[in-house]
Short mmCIF file of C-alpha atoms in Angstrom, two decimals:
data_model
loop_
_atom_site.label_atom_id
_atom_site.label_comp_id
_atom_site.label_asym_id
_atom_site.label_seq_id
_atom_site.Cartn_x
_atom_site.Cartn_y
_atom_site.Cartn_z
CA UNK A 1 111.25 -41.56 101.06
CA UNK A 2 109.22 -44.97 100.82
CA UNK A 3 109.89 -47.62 102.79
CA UNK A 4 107.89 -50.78 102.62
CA UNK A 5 108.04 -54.59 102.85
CA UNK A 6 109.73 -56.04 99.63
CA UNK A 7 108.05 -58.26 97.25
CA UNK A 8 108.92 -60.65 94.24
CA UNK A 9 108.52 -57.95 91.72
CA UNK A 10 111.86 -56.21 93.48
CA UNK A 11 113.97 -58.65 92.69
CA UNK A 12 114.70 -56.59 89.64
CA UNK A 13 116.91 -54.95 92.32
CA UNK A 14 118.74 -57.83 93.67
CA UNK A 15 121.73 -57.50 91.14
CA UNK A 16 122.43 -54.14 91.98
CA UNK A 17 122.01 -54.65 95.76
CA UNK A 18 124.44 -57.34 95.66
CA UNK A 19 127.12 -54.89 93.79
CA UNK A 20 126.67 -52.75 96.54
CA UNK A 21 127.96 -55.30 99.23
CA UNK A 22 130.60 -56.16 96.84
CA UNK A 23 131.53 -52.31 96.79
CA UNK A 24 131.01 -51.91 100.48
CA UNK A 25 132.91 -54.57 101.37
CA UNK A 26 136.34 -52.88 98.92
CA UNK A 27 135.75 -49.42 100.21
CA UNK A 28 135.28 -50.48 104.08
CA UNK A 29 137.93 -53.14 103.79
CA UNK A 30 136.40 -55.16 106.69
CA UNK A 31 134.34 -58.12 106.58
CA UNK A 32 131.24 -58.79 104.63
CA UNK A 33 129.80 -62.09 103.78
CA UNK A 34 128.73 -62.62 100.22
CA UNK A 35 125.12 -62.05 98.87
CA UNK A 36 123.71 -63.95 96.01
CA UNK A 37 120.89 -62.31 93.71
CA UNK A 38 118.84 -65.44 93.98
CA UNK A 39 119.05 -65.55 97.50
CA UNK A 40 117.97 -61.71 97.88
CA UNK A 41 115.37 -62.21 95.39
CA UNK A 42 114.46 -64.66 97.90
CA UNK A 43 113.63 -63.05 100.74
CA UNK A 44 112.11 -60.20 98.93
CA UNK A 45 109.55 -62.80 97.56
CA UNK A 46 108.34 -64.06 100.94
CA UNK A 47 108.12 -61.35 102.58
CA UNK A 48 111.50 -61.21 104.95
CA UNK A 49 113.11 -58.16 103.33
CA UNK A 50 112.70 -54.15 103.58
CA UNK A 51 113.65 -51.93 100.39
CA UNK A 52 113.83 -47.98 100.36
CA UNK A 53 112.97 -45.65 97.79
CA UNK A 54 114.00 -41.97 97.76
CA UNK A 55 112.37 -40.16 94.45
CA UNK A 56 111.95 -43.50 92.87
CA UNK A 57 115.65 -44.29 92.83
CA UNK A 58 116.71 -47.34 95.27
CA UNK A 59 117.78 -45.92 98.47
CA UNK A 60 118.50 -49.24 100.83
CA UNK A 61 117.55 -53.07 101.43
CA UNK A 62 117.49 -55.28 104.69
CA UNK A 63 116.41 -58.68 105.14
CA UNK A 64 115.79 -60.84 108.47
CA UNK A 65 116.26 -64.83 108.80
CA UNK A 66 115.56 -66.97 111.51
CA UNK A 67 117.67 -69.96 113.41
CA UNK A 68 116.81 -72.19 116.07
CA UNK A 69 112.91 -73.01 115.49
CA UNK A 70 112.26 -69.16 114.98
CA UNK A 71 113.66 -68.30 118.60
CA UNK A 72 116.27 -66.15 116.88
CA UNK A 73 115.83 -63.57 114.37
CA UNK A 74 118.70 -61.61 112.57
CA UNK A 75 118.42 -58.64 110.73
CA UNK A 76 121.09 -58.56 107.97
CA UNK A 77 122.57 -57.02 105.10
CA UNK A 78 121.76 -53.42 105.43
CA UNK A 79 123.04 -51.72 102.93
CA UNK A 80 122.45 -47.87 101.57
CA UNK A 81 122.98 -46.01 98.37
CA UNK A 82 126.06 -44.15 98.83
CA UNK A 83 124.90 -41.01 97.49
CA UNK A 84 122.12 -41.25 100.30
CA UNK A 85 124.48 -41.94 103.49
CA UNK A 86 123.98 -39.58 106.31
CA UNK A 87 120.33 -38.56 105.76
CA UNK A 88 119.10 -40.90 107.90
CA UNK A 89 117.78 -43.83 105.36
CA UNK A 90 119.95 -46.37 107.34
CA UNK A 91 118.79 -45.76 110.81
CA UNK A 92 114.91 -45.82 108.64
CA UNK A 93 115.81 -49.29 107.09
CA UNK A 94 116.97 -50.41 110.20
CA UNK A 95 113.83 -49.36 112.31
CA UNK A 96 111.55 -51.00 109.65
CA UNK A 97 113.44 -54.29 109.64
CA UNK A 98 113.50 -54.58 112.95
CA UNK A 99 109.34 -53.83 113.66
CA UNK A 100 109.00 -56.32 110.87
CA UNK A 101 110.96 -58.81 112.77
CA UNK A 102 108.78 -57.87 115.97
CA UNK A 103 105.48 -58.54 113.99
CA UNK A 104 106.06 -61.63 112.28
CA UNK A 105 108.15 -63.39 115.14
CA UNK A 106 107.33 -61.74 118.24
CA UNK A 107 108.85 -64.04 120.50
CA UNK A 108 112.17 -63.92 119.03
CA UNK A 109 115.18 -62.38 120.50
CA UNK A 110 116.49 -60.21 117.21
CA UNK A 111 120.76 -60.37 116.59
CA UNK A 112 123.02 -59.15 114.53
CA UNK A 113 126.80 -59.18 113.92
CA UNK A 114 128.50 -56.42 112.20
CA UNK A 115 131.83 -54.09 111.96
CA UNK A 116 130.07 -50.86 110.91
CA UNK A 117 130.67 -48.42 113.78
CA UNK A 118 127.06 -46.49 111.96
CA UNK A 119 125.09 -49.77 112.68
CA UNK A 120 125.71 -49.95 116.50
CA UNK A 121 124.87 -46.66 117.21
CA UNK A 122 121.63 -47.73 115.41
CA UNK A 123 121.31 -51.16 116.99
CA UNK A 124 121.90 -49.42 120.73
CA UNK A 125 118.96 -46.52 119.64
CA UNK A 126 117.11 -49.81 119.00
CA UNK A 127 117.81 -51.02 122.33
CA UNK A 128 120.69 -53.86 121.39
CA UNK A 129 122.88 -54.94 123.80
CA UNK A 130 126.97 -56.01 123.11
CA UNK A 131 126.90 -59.71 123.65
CA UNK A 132 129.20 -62.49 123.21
CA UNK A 133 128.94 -64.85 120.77
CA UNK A 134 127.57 -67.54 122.86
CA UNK A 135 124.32 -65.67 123.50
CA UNK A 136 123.72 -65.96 119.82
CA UNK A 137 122.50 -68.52 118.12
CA UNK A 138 124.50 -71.85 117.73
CA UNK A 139 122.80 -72.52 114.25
CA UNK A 140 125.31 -73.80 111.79
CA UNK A 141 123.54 -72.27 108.55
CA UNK A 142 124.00 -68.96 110.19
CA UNK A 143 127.74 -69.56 110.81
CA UNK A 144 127.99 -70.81 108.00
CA UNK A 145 127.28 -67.72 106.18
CA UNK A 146 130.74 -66.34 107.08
CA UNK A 147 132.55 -68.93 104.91
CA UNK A 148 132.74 -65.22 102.10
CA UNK A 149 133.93 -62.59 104.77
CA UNK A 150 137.81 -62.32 104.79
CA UNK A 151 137.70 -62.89 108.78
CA UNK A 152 136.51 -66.19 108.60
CA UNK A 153 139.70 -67.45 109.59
CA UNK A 154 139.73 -65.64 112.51
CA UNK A 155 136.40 -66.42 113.43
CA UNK A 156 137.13 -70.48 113.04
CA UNK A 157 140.83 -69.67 114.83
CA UNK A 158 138.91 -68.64 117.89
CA UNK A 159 136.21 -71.52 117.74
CA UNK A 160 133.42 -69.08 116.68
CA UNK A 161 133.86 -67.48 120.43
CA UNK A 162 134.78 -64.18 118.85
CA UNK A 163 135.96 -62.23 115.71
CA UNK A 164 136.10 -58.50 114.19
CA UNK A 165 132.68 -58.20 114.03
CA UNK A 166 130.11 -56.77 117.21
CA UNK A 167 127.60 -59.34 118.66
CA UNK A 168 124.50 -57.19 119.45
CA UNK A 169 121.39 -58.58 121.04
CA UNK A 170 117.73 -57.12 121.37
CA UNK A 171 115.72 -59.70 124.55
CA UNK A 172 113.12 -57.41 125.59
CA UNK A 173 109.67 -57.71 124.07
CA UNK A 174 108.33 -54.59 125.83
CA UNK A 175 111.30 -52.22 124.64
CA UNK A 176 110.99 -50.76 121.37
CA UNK A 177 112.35 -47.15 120.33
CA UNK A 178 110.53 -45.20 117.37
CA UNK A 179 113.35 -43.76 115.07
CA UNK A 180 112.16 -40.83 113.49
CA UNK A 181 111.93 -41.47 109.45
CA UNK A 182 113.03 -38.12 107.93
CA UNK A 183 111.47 -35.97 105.30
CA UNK A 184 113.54 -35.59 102.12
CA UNK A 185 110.87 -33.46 100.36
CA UNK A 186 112.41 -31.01 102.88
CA UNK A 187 115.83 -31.62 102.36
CA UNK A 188 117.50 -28.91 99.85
CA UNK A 189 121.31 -29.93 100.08
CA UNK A 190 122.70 -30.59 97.12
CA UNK A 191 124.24 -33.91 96.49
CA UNK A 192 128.26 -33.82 96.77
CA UNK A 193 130.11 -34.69 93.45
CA UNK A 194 131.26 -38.13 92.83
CA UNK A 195 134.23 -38.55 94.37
CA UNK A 196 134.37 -36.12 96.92
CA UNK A 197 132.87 -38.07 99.66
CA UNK A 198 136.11 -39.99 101.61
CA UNK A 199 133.33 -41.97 103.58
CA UNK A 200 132.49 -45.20 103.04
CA UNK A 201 130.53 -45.80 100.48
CA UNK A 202 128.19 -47.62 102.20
CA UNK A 203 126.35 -48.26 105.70
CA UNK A 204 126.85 -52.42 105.63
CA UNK A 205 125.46 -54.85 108.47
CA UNK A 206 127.81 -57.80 108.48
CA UNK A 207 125.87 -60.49 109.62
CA UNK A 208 125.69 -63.11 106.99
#
């Protein structure tokens, strides 16, 4: 597997990345906020997005933003190739967005919001905590960003206090846990016929 920092020649990608949130968000029938391909092809080109690579074939994508002068970070829109789920390229994704987020804004605390039971057991390896919404950040273009999931209603009906979705927090600088990346060179499962897999067909942060 090959994980690395995305740049502007993977935006190639970004229609088929947003597909898979589109997917996701069907299968899971929860809340996911929309994706654009520009706006992914964005954040691959400066430097603010991790993409995954299993035998050449895109395995996963996750991209960070930052509110509130850089003091908050969020790491959002995981998503995996469902044929992948359950090897471990998730938790991989997730442990390379978040030490990017560490490098480039060390100071920040690093938040996410999300529904996907798989990305809080990763978050919590990480060292997240549950929070409420008011320890996030008050930024309005993050909110904002909730205007595509289905909840938004319900987020707006309780005055952005709560909603369906998990706060989770990382505020310590000197905590960091090392997720071990596996090795798929190793790996001699076959892959499960289409269609045979109830699961989701997708691990999905929700945070917009």
């Amino acid at each position: 597997m090959t994980i690395r920092v995305a740049t502007a020649a993977d935006a190639q990608y970004a229609d088929q990345l947003c597909q898979w949130y589109v997917e996701s968000a069907k299968t899971r029938g929860t809340g996911i906020a929309k994706r654009e391909p520009a706006y992914v092809a964005k954040k691959m080109e400066s430097g603010d997005a991790i993409i995954a690579f299993v035998e050449d074939e895109l395995a996963g994508f996750c991209y960070i933003e930052t509110f509130d002068d850089k003091s908050f970070v969020v790491n959002s829109g995981l998503v995996v190739n469902a044929e992948l789920r359950k090897h471990g390229v998730g938790r991989a994704i997730k442990q390379a967005v978040f030490d990017l987020s560490r490098t480039k804004y060390p100071q920040a605390k690093i938040f996410g919001i999300t529904t996907s039971l798989a990305v809080m057991k990763i978050n919590t390896d990480l060292g997240y905590e549950p929070v409420t919404f008011s320890e996030l950040t008050q930024s309005e273009d993050f909110w904002k960003g909730c205007k595509s999931c289905k909840n938004f209603g319900i987020l707006m009906e309780n005055e952005r206090k709560m909603c369906l979705c998990t706060g989770m927090l990382f505020d310590a600088a000197d905590k960091l846990v090392q997720v071990q990346v596996p090795d798929f060179a190793t790996m001699v499962t076959p892959p499960l016929p289409i269609g045979t897999d109830p699961a989701p067909s997708s691990e999905t942060d929700s945070a917009s």
